[in-house]
Short mmCIF file of C-alpha atoms in Angstrom, two decimals:
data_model
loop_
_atom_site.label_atom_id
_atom_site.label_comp_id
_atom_site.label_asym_id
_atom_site.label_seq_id
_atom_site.Cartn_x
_atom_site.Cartn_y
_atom_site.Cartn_z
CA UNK A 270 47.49 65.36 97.98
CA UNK A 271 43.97 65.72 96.38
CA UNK A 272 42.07 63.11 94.34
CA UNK A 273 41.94 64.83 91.54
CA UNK A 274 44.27 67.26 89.89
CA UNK A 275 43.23 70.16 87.67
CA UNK A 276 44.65 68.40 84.81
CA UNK A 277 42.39 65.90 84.82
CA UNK A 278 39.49 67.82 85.52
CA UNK A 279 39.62 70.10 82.93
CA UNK A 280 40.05 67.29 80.43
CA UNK A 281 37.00 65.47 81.90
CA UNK A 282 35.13 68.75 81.57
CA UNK A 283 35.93 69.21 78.09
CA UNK A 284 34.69 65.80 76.93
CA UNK A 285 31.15 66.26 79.51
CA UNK A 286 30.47 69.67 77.73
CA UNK A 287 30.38 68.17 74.42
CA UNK A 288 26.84 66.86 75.45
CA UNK A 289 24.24 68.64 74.18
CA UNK A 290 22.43 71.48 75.77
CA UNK A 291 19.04 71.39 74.43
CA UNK A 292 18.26 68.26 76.37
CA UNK A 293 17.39 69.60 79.87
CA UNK A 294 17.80 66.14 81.51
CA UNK A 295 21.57 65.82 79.92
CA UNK A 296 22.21 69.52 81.14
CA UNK A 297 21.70 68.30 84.78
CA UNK A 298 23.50 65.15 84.69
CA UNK A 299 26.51 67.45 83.30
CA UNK A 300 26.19 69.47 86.08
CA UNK A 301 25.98 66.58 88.76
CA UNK A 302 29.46 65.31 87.08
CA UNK A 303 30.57 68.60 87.41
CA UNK A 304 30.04 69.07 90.96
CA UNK A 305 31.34 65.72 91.66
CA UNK A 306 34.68 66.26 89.93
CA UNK A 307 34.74 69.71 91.54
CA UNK A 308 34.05 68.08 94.70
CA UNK A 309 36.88 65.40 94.35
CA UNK A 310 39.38 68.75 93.65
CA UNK A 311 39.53 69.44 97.02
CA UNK A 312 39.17 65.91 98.61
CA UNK A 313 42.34 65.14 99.89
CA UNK A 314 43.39 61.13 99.88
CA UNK A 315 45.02 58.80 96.96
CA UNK A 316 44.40 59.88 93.46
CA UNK A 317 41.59 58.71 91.57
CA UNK A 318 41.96 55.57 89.22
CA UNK A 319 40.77 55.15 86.30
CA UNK A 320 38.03 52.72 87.44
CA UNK A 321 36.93 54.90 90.03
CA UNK A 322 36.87 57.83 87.19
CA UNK A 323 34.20 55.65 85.55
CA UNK A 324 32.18 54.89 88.54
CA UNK A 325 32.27 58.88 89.04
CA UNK A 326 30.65 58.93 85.52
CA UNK A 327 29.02 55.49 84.69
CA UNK A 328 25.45 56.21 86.15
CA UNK A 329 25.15 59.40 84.65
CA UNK A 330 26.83 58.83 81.25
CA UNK A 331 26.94 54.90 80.42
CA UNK A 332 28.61 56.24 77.13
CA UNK A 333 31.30 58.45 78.49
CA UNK A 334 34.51 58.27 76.30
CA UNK A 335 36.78 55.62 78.26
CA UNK A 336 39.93 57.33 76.06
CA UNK A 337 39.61 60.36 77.89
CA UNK A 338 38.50 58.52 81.13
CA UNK A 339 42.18 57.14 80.72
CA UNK A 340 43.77 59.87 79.99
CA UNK A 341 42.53 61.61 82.72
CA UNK A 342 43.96 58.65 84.66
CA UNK A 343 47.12 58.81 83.30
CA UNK A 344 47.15 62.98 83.81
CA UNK A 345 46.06 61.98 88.13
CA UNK A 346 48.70 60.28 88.51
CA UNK A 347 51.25 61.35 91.26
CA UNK A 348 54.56 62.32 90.00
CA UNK A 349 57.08 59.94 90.48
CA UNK A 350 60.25 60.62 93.11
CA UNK A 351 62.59 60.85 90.07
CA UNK A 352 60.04 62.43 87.78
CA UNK A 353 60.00 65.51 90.74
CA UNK A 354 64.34 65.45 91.02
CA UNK A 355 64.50 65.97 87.05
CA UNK A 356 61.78 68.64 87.54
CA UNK A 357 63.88 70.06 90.65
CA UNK A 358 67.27 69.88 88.59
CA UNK A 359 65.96 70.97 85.72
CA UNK A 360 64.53 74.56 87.33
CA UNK A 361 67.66 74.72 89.58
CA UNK A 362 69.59 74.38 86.05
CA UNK A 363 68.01 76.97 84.12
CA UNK A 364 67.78 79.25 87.30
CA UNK A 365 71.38 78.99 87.24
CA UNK A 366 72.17 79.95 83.51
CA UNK A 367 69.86 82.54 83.87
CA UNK A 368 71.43 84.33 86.69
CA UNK A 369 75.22 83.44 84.82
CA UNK A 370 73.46 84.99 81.52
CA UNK A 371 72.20 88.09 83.84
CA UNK A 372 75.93 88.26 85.59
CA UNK A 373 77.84 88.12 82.26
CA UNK A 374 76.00 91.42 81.05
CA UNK A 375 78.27 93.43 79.39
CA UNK A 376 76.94 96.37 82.03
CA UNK A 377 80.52 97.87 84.29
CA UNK A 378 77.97 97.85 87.54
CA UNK A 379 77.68 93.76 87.18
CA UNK A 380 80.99 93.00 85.55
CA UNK A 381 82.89 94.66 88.53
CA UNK A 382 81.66 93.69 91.82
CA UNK A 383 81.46 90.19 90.23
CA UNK A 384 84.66 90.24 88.68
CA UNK A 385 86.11 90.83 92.29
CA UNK A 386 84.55 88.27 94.08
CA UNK A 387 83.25 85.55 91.92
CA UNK A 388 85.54 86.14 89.05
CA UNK A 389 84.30 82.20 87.71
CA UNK A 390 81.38 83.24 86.85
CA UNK A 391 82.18 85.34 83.90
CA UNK A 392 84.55 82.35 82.50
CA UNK A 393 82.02 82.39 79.47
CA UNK A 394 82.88 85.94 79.06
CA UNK A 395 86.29 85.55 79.29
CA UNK A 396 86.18 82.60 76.71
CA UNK A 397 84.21 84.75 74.40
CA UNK A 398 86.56 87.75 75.02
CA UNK A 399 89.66 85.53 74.29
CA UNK A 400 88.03 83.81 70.98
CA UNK A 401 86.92 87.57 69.14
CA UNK A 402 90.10 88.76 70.47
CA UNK A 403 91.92 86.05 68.64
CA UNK A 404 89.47 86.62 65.46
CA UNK A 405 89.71 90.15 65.00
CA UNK A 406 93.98 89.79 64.89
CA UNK A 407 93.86 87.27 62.83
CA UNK A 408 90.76 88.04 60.64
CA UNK A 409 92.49 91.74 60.52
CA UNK A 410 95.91 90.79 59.62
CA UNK A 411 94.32 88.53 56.97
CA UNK A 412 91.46 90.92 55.32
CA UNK A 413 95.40 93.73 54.91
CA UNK A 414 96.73 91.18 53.18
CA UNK A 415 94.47 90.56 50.66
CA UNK A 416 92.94 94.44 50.56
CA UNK A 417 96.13 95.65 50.52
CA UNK A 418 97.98 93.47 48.14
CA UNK A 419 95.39 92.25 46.01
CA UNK A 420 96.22 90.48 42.80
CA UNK A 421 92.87 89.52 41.26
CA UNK A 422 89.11 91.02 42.13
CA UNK A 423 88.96 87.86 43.77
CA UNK A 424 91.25 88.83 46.61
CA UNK A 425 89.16 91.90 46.97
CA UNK A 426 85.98 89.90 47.48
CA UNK A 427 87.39 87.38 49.85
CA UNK A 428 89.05 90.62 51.61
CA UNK A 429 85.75 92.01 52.46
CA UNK A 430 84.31 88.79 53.62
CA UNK A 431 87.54 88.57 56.21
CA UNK A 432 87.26 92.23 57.26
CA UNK A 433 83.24 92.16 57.82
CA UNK A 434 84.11 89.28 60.25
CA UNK A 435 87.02 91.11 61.75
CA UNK A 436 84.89 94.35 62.27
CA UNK A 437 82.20 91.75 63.82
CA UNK A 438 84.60 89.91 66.49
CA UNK A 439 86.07 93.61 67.24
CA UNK A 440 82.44 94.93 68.27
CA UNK A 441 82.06 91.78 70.43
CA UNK A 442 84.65 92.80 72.85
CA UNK A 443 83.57 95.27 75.70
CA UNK A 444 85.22 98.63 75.27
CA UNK A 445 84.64 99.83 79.20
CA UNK A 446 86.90 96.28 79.75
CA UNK A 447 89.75 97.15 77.83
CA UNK A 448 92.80 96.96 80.05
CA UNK A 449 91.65 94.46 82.46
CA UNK A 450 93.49 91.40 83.19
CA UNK A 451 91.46 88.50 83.65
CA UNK A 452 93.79 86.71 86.43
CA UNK A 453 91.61 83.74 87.27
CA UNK A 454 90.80 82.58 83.69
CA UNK A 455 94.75 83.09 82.57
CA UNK A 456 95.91 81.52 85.29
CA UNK A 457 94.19 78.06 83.55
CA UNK A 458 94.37 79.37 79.98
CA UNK A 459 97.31 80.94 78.13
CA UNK A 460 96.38 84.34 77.63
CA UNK A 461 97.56 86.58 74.54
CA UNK A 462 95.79 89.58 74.97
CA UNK A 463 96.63 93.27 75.46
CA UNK A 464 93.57 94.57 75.72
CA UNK A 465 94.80 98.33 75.86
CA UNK A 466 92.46 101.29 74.61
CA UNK A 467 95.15 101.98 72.08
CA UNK A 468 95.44 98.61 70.60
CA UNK A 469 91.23 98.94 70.46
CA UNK A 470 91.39 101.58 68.66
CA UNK A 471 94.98 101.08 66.16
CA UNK A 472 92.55 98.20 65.28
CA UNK A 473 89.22 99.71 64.84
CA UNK A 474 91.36 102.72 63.07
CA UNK A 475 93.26 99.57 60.44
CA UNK A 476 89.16 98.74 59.80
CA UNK A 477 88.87 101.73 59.04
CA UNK A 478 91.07 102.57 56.94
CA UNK A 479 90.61 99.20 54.97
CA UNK A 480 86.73 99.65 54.44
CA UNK A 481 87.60 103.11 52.66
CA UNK A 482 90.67 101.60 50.88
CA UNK A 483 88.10 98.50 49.90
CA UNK A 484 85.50 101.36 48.67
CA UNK A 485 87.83 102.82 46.56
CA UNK A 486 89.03 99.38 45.39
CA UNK A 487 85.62 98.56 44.09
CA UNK A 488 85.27 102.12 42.39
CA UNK A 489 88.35 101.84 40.51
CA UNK A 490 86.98 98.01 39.34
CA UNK A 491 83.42 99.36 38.17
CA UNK A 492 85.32 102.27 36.62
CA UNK A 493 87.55 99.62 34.40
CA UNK A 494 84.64 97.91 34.08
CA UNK A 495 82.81 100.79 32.52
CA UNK A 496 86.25 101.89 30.57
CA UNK A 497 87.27 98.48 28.63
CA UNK A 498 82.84 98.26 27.82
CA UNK A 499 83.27 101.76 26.61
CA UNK A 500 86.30 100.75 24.16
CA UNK A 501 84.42 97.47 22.86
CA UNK A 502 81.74 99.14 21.96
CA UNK A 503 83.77 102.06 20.27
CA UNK A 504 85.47 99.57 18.44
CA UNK A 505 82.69 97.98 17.28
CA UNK A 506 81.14 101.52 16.22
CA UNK A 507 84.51 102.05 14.07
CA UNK A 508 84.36 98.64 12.20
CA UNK A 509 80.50 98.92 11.57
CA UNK A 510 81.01 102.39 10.23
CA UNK A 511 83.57 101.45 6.93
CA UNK A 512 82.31 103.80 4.79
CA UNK A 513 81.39 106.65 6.79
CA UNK A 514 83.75 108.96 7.69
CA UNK A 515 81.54 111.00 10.01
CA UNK A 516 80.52 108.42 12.45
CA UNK A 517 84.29 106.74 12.42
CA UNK A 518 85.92 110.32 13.75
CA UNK A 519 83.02 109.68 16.16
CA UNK A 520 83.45 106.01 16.98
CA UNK A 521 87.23 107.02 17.83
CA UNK A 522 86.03 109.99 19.94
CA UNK A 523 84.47 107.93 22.02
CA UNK A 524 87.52 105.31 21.74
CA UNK A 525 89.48 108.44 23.21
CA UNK A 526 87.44 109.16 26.00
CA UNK A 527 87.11 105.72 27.14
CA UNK A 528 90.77 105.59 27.42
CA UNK A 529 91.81 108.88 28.98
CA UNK A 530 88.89 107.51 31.71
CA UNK A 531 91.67 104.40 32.11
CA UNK A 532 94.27 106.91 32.62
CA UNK A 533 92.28 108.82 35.50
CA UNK A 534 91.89 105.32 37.27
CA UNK A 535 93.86 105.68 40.87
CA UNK A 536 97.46 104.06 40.00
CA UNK A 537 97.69 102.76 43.55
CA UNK A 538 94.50 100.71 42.72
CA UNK A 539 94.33 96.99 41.78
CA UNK A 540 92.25 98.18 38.61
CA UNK A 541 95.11 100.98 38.35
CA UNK A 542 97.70 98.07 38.15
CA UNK A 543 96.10 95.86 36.07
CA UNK A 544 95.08 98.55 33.57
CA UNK A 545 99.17 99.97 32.94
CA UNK A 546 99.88 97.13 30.73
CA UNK A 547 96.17 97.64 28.89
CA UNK A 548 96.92 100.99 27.78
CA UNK A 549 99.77 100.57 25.56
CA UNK A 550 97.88 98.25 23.60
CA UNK A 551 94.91 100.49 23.22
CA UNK A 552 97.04 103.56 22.44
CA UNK A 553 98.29 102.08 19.76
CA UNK A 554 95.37 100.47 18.50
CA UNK A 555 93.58 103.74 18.39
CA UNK A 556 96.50 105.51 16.72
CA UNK A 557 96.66 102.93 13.93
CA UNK A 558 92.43 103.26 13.79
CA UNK A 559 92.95 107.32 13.93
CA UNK A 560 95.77 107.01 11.03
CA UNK A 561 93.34 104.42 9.32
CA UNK A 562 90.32 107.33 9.65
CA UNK A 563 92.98 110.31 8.50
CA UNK A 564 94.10 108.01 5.26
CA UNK A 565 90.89 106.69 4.28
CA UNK A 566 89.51 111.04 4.92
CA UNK A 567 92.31 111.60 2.74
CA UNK A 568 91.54 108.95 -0.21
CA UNK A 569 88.31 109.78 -0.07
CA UNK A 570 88.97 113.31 -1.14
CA UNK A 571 91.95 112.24 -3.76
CA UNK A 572 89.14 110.03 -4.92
CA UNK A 573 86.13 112.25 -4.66
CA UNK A 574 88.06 115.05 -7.20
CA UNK A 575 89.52 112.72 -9.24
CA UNK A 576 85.89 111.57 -10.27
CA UNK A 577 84.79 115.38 -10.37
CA UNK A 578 87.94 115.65 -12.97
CA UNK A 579 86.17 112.63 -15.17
CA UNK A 580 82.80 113.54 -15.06
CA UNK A 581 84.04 116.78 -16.17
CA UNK A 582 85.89 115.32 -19.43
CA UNK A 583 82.81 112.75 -19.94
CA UNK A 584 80.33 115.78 -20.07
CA UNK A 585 82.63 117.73 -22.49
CA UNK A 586 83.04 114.69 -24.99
CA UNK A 587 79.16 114.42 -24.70
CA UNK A 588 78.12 118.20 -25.18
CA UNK A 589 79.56 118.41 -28.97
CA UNK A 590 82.43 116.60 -30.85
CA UNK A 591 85.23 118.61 -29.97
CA UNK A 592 87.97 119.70 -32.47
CA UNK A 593 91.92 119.34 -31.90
CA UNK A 594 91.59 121.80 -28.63
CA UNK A 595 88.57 120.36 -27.24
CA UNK A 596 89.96 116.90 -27.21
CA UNK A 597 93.19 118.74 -25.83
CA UNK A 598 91.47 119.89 -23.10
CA UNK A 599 89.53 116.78 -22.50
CA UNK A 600 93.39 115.08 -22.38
CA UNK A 601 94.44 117.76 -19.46
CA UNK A 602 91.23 116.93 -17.49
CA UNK A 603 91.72 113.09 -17.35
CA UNK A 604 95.10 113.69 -16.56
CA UNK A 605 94.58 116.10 -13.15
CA UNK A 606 91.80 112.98 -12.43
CA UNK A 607 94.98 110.68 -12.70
CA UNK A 608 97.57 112.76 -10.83
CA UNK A 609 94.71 112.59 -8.01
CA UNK A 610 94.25 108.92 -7.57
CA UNK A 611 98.22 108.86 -7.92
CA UNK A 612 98.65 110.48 -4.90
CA UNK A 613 96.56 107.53 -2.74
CA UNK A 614 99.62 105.90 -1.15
CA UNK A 615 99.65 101.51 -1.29
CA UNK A 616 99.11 101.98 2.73
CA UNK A 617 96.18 103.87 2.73
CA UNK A 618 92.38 102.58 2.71
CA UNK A 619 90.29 102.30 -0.68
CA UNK A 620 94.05 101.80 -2.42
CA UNK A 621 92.60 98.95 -4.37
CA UNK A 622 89.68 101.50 -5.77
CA UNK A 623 92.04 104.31 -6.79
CA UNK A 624 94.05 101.78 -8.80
CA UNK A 625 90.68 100.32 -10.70
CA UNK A 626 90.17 103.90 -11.65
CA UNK A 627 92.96 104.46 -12.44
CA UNK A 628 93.19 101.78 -15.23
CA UNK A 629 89.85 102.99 -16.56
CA UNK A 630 90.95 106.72 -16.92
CA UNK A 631 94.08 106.27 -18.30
CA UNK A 632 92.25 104.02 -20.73
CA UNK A 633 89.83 106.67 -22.05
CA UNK A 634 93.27 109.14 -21.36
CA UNK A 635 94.25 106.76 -24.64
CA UNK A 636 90.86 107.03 -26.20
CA UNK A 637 91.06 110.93 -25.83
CA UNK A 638 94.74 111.03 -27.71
CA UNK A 639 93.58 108.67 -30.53
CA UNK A 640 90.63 110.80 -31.16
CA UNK A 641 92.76 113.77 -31.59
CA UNK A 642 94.83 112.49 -33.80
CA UNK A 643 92.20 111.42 -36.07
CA UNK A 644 90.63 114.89 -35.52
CA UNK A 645 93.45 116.41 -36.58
CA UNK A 646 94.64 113.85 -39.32
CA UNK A 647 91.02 114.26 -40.78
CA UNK A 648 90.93 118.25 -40.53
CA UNK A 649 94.06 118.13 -42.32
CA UNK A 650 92.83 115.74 -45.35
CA UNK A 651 89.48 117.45 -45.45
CA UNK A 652 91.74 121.40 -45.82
CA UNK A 653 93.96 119.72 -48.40
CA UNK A 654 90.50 118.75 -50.62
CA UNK A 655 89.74 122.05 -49.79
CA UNK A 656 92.58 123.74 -51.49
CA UNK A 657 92.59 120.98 -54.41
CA UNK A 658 89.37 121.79 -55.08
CA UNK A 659 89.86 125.51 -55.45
CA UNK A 660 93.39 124.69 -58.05
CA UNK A 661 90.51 122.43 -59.50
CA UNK A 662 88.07 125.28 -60.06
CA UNK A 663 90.37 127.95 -60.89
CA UNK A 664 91.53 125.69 -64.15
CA UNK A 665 88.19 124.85 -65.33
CA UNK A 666 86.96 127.19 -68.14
CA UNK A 667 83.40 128.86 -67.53
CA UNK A 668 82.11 126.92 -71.09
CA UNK A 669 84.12 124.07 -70.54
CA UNK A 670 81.29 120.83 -70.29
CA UNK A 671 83.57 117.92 -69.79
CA UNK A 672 86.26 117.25 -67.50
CA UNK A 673 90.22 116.74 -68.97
CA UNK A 674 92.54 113.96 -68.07
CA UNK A 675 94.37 116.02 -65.70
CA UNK A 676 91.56 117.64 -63.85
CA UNK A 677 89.70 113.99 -63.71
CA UNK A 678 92.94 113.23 -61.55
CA UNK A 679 92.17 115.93 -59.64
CA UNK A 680 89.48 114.83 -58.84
CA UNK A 681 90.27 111.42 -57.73
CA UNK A 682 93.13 112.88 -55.93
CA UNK A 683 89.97 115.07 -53.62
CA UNK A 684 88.20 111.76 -53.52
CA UNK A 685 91.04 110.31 -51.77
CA UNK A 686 91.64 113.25 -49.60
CA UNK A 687 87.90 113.07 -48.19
CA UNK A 688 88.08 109.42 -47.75
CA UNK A 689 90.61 109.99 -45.20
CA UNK A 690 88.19 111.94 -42.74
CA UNK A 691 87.34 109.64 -40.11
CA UNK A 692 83.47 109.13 -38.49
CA UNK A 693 83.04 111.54 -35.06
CA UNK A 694 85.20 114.44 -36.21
CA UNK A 695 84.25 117.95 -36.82
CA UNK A 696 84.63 117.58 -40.38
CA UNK A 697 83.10 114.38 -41.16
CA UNK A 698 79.52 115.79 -41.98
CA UNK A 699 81.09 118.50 -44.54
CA UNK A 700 83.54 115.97 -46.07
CA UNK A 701 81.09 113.47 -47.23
CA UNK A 702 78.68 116.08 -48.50
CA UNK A 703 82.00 117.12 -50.66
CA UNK A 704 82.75 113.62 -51.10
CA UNK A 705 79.22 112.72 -52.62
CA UNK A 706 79.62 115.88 -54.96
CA UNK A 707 83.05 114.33 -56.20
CA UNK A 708 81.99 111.16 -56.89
CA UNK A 709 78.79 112.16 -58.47
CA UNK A 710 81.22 114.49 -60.89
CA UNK A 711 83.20 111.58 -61.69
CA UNK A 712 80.65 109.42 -63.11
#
């Protein structure tokens, strides 16, 4: 045993260096503690204490740190009997993981020559064979059942979670050991393994097959998805779009196409499932929205030439004053606009609109009769003061200045006549020039 350990020289060492180096008398009392120290690392006897560290250091450096005089001390000291077994047990211990880590390799040239003499050393691989083994049936058995008879997306979630563990536990047991029996650990452990090559496989082959019925699973669900988004917003496109005919036949194009991308959805599926009771509803909605589109199309048009009808008989009664025939006509155009609107069944959009318009064109319908019958009433009284007034003329004499009894009833009789020609007819002008030239004659 030396006096002093390399430990506590090279902390001593550290602390003498700190002096500084410009001084040239402090650089060679660094190097006599140096050479002492160095001296004292081959200088075999008891370890140095820490008062005889300080008298190493005391005439050369009165100031030397005592702190790391102690530690170095502390650092000397010998290693205690049960300090050195700990130290012993604990390399012995990790020596002897290290070579049961390096003999559990899952290599075939360590597993077998070990396997058939020291089988106990791979009990941790046995142990971790039997626990994935155990995992990947159960995990396996447990991601089918809710892959393969999922009820919710939920199931299809947790599914995944179960068969990513089951996929991990089956790639944690050794293919090349498939088949072997370990005796030694089932003879102490109850053993429920096959461990053939065509269980391996049936199992990595179920994985499989789940993984690609999972990835068609989660198609199917971002194809609904995409489906019932495309049929909200179609809706929305038909009720935003009342009055516009155009972008409703749209609005339920795309309100098709959503749907008939439902239908293509894998039956099989849980989105295929869950989408079967779905479609009935949104056929029908869509039928009732298409037969909403086709009936308001419809009204609109019943509408649209029943107004082309009135604005036809309004621009005729504003042109001229028609006579008996005009106003006839007039009558036959707001009729046709009437017959239109009275083919806009009570089921059909804008039925509420057609009946307003109704009212007002059978109203000026009236308006149109009572102003032929006053044409026609007036033409009459204005062509029977016509032909009084000739019987009038043809019995006045050429000489004759004033007017006789008789023909002064005459006269009133005319006045009377013209007095029945009603403002707005064809007439009225010429009657009350005639009437005028009456009632001037009278006076």
């Amino acid at each position: 045993m030396f006096r002093l350990n390399r430990q506590a020289f090279e902390r001593l060492k550290a602390e003498v260096l700190k002096y500084s180096k410009d001084d040239f008398a402090v650089q060679v009392q660094r190097e006599i503690a140096l050479k002492r120290w160095e001296k004292l690392l081959t200088q075999e006897g008891t370890p140095l204490t820490f008062e005889e560290l300080c008298d190493t250091v005391d005439d050369l450096f009165p100031d030397f740190s005592k702190k790391v005089l102690k530690s170095a001390a502390r650092a000397n000291r010998p290693p205690s009997p049960t300090w050195n077994l700990i130290r012993g047990g604990t390399i012995a211990l990790v020596s002897t993981v290290g070579a049961v880590w390096f003999l559990n390799l899952p290599f075939p040239m360590i597993r077998y020559p070990v396997a058939r003499t020291i089988p106990v050393v791979l009990l941790p691989s046995y142990i971790s064979m039997d626990h994935h083994y155990r995992q990947a049936i159960t995990l396996t058995e447990q991601a089918d059942q809710l892959i393969n008879r999922a009820t919710s997306p939920g199931d299809l979630d947790l599914g995944a979670t179960k068969l990513k563990a089951a996929q991990k536990s089956l790639d944690a047991l050794p293919v090349w050991f498939l088949g072997y029996y370990p005796r030694f650990y089932c003879s102490w452990f109850r053993c429920a393994w096959g461990f053939t090559l065509d269980e391996f496989q049936s199992a990595r082959q179920r994985v499989g097959q789940m993984k690609a019925r999972l990835f068609q699973e989660y198609s199917a669900q971002t194809q609904l998805q995409q489906a019932e988004q495309a049929v909200v917003n179609a809706r929305q496109q038909y009720q935003e779009a009342a009055g516009d005919a155009t972008n409703r036949h749209w609005a339920i194009a795309q309100w098709r196409q959503a749907i008939d991308q439902m239908q293509q959805i894998p039956p099989e599926t849980l989105a295929g499932r869950m989408v079967q009771p779905k479609l009935a509803a949104y056929e029908r909605d869509i039928q009732t929205a298409s037969s909403l589109a086709a009936g308001a199309a419809r009204t609109g048009m019943l509408i649209a030439a029943a107004q082309e009808f009135a604005r036809t008989a309004q621009q005729a009664e504003k042109e001229a004053i028609p006579g008996v025939a005009g106003w006839e006509e007039i009558q036959s155009l707001w009729r046709k606009a009437i017959e239109r609107l009275q083919q806009v069944r009570e089921q059909d959009p804008n039925y509420l609109e057609a009946q307003k318009l109704m009212a007002t064109y059978e109203r000026n319908l009236g308006n149109a009769r009572i102003r032929q019958k006053a044409e026609q009433s007036s033409v009459q009284a204005y062509e029977a003061a016509l032909r009084q007034r000739e019987r009038l003329y043809a019995s006045i004499p050429d000489r004759a200045t004033a007017l006789t009894p008789s023909q002064v009833g005459q006269l009133q009789q005319i006045v009377i006549e013209l007095k029945k020609v009603q403002p707005g007819t064809t007439v009225y002008a010429e009657a009350q020039v005639m009437l005028k030239s009456a009632e001037a004659r009278l006076k």
